[in-house]
Coordinates of C-alpha atoms in Angstrom, one line a residue:
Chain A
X1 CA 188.3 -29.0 263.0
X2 CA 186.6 -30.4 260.1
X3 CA 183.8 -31.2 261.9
X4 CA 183.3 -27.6 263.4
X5 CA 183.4 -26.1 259.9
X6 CA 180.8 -28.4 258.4
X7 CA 178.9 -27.2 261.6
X8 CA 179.6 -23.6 261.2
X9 CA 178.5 -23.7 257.6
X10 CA 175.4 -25.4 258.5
X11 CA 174.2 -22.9 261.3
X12 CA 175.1 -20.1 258.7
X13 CA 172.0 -21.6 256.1
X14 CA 170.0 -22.1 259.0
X15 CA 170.9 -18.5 259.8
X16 CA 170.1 -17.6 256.0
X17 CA 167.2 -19.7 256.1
X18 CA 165.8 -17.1 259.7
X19 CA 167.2 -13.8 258.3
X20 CA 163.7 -13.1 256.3
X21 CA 161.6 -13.6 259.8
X22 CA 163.9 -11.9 261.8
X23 CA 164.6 -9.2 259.7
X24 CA 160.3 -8.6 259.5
X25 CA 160.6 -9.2 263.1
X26 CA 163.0 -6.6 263.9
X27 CA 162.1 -4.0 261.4
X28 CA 157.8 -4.2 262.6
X29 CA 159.4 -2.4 265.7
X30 CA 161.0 0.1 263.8
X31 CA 160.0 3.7 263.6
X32 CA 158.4 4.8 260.4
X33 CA 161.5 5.9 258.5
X34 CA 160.7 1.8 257.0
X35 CA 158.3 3.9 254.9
X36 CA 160.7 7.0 254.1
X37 CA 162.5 4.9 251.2
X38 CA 165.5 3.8 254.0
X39 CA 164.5 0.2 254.5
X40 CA 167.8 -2.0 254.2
X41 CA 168.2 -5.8 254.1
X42 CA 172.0 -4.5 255.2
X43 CA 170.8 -2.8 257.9
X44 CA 169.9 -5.5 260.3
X45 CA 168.5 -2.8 263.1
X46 CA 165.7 -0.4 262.7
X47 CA 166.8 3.2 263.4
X48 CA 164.8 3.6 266.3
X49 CA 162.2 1.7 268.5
X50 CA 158.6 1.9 268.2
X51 CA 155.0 0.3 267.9
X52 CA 153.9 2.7 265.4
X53 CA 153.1 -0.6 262.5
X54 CA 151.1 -2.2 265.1
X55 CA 149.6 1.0 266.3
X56 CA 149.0 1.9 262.9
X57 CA 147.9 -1.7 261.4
X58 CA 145.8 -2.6 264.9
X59 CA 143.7 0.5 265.4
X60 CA 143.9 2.9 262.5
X61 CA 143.1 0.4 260.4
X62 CA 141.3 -1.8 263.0
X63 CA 138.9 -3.6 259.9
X64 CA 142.4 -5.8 259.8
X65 CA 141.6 -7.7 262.5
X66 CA 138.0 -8.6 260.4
X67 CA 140.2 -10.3 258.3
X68 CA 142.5 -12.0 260.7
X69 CA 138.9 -13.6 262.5
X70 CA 138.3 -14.4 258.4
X71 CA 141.7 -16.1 258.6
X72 CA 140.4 -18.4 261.5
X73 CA 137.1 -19.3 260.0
X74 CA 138.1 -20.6 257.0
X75 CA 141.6 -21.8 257.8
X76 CA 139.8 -23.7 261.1
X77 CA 137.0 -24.7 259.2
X78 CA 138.9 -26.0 255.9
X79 CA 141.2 -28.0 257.8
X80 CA 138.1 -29.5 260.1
X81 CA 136.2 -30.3 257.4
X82 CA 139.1 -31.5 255.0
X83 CA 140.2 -34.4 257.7
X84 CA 136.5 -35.5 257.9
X85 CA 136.6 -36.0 254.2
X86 CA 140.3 -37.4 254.4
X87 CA 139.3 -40.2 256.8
X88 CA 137.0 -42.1 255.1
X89 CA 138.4 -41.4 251.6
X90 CA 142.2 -42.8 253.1
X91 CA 140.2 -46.0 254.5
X92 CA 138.7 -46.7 251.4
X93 CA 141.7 -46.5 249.3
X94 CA 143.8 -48.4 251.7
X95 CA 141.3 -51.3 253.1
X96 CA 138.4 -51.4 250.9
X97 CA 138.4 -53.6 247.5
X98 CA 137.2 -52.2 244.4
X99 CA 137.7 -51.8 241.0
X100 CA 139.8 -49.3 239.7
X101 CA 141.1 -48.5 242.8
X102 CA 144.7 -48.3 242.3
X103 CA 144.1 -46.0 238.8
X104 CA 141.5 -43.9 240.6
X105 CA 144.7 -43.2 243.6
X106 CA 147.0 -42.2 240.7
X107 CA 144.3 -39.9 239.6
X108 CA 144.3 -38.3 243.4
X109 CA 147.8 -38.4 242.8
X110 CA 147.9 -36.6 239.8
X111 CA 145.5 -33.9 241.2
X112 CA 147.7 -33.1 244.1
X113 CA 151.0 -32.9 241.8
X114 CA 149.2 -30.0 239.8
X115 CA 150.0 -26.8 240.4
X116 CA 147.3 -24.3 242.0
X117 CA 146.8 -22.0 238.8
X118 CA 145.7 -25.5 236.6
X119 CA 142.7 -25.7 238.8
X120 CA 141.6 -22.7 239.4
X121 CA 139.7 -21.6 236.7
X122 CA 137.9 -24.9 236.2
X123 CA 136.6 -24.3 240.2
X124 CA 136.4 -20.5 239.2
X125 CA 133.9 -21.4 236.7
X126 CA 131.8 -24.1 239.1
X127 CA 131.4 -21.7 241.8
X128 CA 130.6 -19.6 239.7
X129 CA 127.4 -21.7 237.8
X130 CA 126.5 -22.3 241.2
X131 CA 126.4 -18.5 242.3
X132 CA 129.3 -19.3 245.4
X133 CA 131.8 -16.8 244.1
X134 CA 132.6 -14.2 246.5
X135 CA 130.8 -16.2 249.6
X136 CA 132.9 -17.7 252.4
X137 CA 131.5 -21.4 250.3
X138 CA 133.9 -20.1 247.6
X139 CA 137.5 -20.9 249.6
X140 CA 136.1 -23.6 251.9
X141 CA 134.4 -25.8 249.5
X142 CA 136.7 -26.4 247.1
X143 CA 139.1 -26.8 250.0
X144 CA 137.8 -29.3 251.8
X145 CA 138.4 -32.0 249.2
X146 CA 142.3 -30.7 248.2
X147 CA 143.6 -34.2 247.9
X148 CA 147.1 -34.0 249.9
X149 CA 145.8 -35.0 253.3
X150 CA 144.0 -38.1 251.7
X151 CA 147.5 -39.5 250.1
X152 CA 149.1 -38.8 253.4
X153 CA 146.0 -40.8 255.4
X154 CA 146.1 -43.9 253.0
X155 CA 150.2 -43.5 252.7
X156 CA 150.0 -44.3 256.8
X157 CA 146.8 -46.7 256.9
X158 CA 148.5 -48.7 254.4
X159 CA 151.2 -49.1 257.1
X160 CA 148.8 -50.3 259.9
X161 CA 147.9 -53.8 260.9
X162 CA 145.8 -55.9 258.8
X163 CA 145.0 -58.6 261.0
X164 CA 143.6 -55.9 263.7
X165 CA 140.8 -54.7 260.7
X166 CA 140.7 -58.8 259.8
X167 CA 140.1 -59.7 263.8
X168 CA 137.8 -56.2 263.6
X169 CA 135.6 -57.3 261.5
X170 CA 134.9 -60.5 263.0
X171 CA 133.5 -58.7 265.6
X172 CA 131.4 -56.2 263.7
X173 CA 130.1 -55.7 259.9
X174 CA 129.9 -51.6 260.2
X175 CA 132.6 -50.0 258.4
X176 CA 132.4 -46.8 260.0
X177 CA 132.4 -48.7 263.8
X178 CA 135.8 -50.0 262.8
X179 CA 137.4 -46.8 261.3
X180 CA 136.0 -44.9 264.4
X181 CA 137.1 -47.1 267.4
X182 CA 139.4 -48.7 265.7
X183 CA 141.4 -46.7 263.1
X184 CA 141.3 -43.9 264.0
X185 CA 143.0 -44.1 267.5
X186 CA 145.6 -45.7 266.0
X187 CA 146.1 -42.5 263.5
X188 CA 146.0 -39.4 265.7
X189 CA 149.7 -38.8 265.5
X190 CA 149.3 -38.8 261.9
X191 CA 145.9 -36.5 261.6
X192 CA 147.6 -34.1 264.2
X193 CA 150.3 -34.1 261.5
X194 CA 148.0 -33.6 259.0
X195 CA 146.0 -30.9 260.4
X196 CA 149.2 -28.8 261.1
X197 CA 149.8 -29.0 257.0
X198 CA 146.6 -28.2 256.0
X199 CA 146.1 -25.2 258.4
X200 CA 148.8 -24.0 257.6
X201 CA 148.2 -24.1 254.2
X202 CA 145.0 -22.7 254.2
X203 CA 146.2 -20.0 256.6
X204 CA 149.0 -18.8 253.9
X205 CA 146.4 -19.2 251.3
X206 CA 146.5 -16.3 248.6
X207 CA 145.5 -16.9 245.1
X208 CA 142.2 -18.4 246.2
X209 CA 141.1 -14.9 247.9
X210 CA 142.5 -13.0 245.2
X211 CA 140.3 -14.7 242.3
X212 CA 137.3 -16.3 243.9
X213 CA 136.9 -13.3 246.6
X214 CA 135.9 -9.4 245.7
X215 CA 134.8 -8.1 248.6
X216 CA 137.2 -6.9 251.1
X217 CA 135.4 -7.7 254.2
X218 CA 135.3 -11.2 253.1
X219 CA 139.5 -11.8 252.7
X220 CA 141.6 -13.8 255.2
X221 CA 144.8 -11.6 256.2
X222 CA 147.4 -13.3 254.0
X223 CA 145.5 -11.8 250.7
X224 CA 145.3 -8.3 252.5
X225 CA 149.0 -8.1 253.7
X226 CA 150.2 -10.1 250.0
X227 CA 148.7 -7.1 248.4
X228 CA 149.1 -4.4 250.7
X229 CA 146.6 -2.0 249.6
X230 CA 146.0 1.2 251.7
X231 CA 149.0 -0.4 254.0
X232 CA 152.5 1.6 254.8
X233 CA 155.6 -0.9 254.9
X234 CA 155.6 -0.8 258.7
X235 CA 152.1 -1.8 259.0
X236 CA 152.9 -4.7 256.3
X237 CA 155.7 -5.7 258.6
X238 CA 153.6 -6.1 262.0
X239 CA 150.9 -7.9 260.0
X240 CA 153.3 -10.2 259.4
X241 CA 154.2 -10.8 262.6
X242 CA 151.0 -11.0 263.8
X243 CA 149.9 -13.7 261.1
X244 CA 153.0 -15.8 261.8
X245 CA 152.3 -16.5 266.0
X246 CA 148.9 -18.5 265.2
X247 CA 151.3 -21.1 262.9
X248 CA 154.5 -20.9 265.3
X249 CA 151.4 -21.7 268.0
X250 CA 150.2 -24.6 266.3
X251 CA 153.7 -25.8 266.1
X252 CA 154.3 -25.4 269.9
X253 CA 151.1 -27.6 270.1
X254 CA 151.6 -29.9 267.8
X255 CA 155.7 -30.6 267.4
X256 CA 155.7 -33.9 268.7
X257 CA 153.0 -35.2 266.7
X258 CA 154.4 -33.8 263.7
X259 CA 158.0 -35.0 263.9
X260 CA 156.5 -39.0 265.1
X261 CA 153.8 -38.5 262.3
X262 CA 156.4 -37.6 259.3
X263 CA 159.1 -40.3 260.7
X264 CA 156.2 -43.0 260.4
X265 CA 154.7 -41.9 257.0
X266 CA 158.7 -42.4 255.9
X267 CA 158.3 -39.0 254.4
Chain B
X1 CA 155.6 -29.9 279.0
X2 CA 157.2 -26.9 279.4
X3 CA 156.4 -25.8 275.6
X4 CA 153.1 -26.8 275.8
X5 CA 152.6 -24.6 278.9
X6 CA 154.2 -21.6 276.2
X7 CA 151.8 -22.4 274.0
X8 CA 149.0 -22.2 276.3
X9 CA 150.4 -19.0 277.6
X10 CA 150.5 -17.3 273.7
X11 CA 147.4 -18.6 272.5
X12 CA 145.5 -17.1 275.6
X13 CA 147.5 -14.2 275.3
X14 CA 147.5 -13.9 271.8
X15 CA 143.8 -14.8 271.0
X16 CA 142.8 -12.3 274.1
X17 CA 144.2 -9.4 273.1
X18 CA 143.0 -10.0 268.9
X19 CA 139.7 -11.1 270.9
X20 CA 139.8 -7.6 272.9
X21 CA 140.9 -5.1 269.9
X22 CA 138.5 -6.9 267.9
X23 CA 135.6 -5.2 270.1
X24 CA 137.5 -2.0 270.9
X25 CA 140.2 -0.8 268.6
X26 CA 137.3 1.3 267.1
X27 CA 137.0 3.1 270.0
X28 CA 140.6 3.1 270.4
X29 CA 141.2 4.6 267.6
X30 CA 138.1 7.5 268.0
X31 CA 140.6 8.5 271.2
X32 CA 143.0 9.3 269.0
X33 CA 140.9 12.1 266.8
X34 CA 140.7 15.3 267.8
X35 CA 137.0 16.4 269.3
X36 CA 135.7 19.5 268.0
X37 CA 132.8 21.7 268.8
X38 CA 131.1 23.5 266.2
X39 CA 128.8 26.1 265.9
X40 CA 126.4 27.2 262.9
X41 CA 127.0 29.8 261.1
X42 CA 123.8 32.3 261.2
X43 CA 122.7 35.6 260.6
X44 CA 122.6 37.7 263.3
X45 CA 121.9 41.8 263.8
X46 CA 125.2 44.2 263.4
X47 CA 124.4 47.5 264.4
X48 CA 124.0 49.7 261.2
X49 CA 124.4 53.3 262.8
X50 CA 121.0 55.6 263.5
X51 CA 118.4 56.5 261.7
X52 CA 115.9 59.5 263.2
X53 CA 112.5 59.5 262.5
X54 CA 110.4 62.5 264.2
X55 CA 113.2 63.6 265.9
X56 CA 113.6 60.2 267.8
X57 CA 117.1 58.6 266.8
X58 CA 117.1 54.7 266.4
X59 CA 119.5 52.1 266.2
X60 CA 119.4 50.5 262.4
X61 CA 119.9 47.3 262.3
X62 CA 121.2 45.3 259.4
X63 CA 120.9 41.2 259.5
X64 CA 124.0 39.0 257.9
X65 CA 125.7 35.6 258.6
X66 CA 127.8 35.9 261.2
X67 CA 130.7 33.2 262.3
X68 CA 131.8 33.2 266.2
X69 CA 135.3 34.9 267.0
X70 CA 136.6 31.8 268.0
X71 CA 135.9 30.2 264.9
X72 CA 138.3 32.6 263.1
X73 CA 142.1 31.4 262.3
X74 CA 144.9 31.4 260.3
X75 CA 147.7 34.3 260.1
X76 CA 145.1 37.2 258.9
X77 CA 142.2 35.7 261.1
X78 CA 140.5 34.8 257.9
X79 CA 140.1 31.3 257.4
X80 CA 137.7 29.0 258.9
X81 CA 137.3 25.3 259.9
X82 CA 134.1 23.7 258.5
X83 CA 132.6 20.1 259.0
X84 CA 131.9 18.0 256.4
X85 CA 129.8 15.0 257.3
X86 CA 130.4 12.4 255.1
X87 CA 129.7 8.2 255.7
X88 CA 133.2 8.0 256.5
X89 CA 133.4 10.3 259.3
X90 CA 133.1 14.0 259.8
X91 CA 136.1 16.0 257.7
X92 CA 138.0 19.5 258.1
X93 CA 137.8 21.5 255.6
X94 CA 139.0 25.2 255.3
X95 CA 137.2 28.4 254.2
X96 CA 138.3 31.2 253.7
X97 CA 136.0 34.1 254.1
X98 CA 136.2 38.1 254.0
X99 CA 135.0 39.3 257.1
X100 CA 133.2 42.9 258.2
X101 CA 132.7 44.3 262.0
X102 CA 132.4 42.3 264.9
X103 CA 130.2 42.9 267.4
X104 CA 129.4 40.5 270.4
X105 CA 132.0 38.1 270.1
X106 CA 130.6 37.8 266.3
X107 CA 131.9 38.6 263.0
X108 CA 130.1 39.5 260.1
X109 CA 131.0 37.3 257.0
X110 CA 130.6 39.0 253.9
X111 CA 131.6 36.2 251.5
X112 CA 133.3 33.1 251.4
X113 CA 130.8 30.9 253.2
X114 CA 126.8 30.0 253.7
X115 CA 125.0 30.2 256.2
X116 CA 124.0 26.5 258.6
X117 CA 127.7 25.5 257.7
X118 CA 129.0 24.3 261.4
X119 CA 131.9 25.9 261.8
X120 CA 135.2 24.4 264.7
X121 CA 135.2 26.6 267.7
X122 CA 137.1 24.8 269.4
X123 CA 139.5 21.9 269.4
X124 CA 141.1 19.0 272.0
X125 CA 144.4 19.9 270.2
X126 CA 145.9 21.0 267.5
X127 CA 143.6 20.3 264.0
X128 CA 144.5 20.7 260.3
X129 CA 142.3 21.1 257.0
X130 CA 141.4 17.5 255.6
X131 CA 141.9 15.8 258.8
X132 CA 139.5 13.4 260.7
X133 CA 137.5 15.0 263.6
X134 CA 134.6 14.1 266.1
X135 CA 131.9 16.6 267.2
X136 CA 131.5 17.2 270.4
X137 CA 130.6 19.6 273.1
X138 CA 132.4 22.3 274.8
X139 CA 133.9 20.5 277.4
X140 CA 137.0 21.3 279.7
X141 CA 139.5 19.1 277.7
X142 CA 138.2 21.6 274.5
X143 CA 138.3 24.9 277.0
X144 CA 141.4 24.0 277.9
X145 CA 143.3 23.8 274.4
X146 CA 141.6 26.7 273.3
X147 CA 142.5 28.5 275.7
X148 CA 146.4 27.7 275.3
X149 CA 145.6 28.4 271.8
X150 CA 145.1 32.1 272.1
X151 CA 147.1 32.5 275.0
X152 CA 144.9 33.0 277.4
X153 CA 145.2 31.7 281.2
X154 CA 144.9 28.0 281.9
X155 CA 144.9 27.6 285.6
X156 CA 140.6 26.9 286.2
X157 CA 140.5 24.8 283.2
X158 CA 143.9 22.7 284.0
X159 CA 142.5 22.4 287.5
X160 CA 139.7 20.4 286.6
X161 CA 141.6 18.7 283.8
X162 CA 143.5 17.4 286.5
X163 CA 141.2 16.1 289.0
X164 CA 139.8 14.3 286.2
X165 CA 142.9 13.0 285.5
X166 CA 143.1 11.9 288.7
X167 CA 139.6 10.1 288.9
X168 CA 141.1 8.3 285.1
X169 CA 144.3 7.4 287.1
X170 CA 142.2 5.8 290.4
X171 CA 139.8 4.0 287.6
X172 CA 142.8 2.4 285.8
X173 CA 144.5 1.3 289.0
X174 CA 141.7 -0.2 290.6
X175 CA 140.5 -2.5 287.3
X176 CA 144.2 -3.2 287.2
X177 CA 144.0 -4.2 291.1
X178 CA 140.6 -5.8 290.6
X179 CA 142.2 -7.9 287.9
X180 CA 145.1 -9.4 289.8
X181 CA 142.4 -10.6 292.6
X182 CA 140.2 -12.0 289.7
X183 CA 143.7 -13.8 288.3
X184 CA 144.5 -15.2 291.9
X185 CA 141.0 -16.4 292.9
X186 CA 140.8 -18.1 289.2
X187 CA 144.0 -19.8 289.9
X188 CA 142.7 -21.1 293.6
X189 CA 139.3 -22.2 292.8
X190 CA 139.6 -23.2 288.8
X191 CA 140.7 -26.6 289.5
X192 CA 140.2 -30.1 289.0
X193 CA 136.9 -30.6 286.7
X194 CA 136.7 -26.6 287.0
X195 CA 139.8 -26.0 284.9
X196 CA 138.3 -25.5 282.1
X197 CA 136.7 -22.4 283.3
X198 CA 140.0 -20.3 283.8
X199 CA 140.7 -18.7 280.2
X200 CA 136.9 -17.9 279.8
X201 CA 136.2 -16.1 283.1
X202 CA 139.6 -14.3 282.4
X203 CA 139.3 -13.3 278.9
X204 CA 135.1 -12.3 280.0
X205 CA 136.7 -10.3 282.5
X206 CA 139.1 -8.4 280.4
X207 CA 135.9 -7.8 278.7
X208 CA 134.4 -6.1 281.4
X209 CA 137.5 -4.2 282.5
X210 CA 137.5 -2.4 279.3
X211 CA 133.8 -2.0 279.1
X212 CA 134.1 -0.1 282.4
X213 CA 137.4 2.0 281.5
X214 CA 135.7 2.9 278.1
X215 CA 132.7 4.4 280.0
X216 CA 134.6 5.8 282.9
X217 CA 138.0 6.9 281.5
X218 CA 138.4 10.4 280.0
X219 CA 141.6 11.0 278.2
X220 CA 142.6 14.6 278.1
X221 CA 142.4 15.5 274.8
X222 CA 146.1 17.0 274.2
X223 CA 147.8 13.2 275.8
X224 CA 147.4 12.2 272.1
X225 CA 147.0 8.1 272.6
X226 CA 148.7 7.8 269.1
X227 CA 152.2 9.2 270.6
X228 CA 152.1 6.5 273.5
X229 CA 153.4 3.7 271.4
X230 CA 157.4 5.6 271.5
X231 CA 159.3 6.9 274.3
X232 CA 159.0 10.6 272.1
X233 CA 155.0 10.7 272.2
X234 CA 155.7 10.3 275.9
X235 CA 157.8 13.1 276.3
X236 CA 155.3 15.0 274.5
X237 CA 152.4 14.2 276.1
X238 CA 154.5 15.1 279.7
X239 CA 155.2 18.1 278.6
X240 CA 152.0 19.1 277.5
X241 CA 150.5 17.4 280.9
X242 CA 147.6 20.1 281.9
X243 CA 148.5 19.8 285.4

């Protein structure tokens, strides 16, 4: 009995945690009395069913879907680019020897701990010296370095092997050789893991469109829909929808790696 | 397996359609305004009763801007619907204008508008000041409302709206049939080292499908495309069905 209650109560929060994404779910097929003022949380069913948000969001305002293809570019390309940083910046902090190594980590460290809004206007002010502001450069170059996926990388390379690298490097001198063929392999559960967190990061990404972008045509979908500008409550609600199936695909990709990659970072 | 065989089935699915409104929700979305055709407004000669000169009497002629009948609406037949081409489309906006004799399926306009405005003769369905319109000629699917519009009878214009309808309807099930053999040949001969080839060919052929239904396919104007997303737009659209 006791058993069953501590169940119950724990498919209700799970519930509570769902109610938000099934409630936009729902309610995106809902007619347009969303917009009249009658939009509920209590009322868990729209008043009637249609595809007038999509309709509306899809093709009367079709210039959406240049900002879902925005979405793609820099969420794809930032999470890309970031891992080909990550790699060799992970190896070095967790096989190479060097000075200062273990203060410059805390440093990386630091840098992740802070919040968004600390570093924003110090990049704000860099792109802007280097006339990037309000390019696509402006969100994917600052990106690509955002240090979380490096502390992950190193976290799990510390874990590996040494005497593989040791037997590796009797065989070759090239640094890169061995984190290629050799590293590498042994981390794709964890870089699949990685790249799931990062794209879906960048995919949610809002402040960085709101301050570094101005131009509308140049804005993923998450600043558009997080402002809502020119958009009805219906047409918010399909957007949504629409910009949650690329993350629930990359989940139906990537599940397994994730779950095997968190259980063997210890996180 | 089985929910990596999902996920391959939503991101095609997914990615084709974004990929497929991407190129055409544009033109999706110019179905859905009304088409109007306009005509200028001019001056024309309005008989001006006689004038005799030696004994001969003469027809005097007196020239003014004229608008077409048909351009005439509202509940004392004295407003009109002008064009205003802007770089965000072509607008409605209403006039209203004093009017003088008619003569020739003309009426004289003595103020309220200048002459070269392009005024709506007639519409695809029913239009409003300030809305969103695209210019086009007189074609049946125009006749046709504007006919029902003033009452007048329908039968040669619904006639043809029909068979076109029907040509729409035998365009739409053969890309859909064409499809399904396109689909079954993919799945028989994109094996093996070939697999890779499936979701291109399809998605390039949904490509091509809607190429050829946007150049073939002629919705009647009054099945408004905007009311096929709810069971209601249906109805309406039935019941305004030409046929």
């Amino acid at each position: 009995m006791k058993k069953f209650l501590v169940k119950s109560v724990l498919v209700l929060c799970a519930l509570l945690f769902l109610l938000p994404i099934l409630l936009t779910v729902v309610h995106s097929f809902g007619t347009q009395s969303v917009d009249e003022g009658n939009f509920r949380l209590t009322s868990l069913m729209p008043s009637g069913f249609s595809l007038v948000g999509y309709y509306d969001l899809l093709i009367e305002h079709f210039y959406v879907l240049r900002n879902f293809w925005n979405s793609v570019f820099y969420a794809g390309s930032i999470t890309c680019l970031n891992i080909a940083v990550s790699v060799p910046a992970a190896y070095a902090f967790s096989q190479a020897k060097f000075k200062g190594k273990e203060l410059l980590f805390f440093f990386y460290i630091m840098l992740m701990m802070m919040p968004l809004q600390v570093t924003l206007l110090p990049n704000y002010i860099g792109l802007r010296d280097m006339k990037l502001l309000d390019t696509p450069f402006a969100i994917v170059l600052p990106s690509i370095f955002a240090p979380f996926s490096v502390f992950l990388l190193t976290q799990y390379m510390k874990g590996l092997e040494q005497s593989y690298v040791e037997a590796a490097l009797l065989e070759t001198k090239s640094v890169f050789r061995i984190m290629l063929q050799m590293i590498v392999p042994q981390l794709r559960t964890c870089i699949l893991a990685v790249f799931v967190f990062v794209f879906a990061e960048y995919w949610n990404m809002v402040e960085q469109a709101d301050i570094y972008l101005k131009r509308e045509t140049l804005k993923p979908l998450s600043g558009l829909l997080a402002i809502g500008e020119g958009l009805t409550t219906s047409e918010v609600l399909a957007g949504s929808v629409i910009f949650m199936i690329p993350i629930v695909i990359l989940y139906l990709y990537f599940h397994d790696s994730l779950e095997v990659g968190l259980e063997s970072m210890k996180l | 397996m089985k929910t990596k065989k999902a996920a391959d089935i939503i991101f095609a699915v997914f990615f084709t359609i974004m990929l497929l409104l991407t190129l055409f929700a544009e033109d999706l979305y110019c179905l859905t305004l009304p088409k109007v055709a306009v005509e200028a407004v001019e001056r024309r000669g309005f008989p001006d009763g006689t004038i005799e000169t030696d004994g001969v009497v003469y027809d005097k002629w007196r020239t003014v801007p004229a608008v077409p009948k048909a351009a005439l609406r509202g509940d004392f037949g004295d407003m009109v619907y002008a064009v205003n081409e802007t770089e965000d489309g072509t607008f409605l906006v209403e006039y209203y204008i004093v009017t003088g004799e008619e003569a020739e399926g003309y009426v004289e306009v003595k103020s309220g508008i200048f002459t070269k405005t392009k005024v709506v003769v007639g519409s695809d369905r029913d239009i409003y000041g300030g809305q969103r319109v695209l210019l086009t000629e007189m074609n049946e699917s125009v006749a046709l409302h504007t006919a029902r519009e003033r009452g007048e009878d329908i039968t040669s214009h619904a006639a043809v709206m029909g068979n076109r309808l029907k040509i729409d309807i035998l365009c739409v099930v053969g890309a859909a049939l064409t499809t399904v053999g396109v689909v079954v040949l993919c799945n028989r001969f994109c094996k093996g080292r070939w697999r890779f080839a499936k979701v291109p060919v399809l998605i390039l052929w949904c490509i091509l499908v809607c190429l050829f239904l946007r150049a073939t396919v002629l919705l009647p104007g009054e099945w408004i495309p905007g009311k096929l997303i709810d069971w209601n737009g249906w109805k309406v659209n039935m019941e305004r069905f030409p046929i």
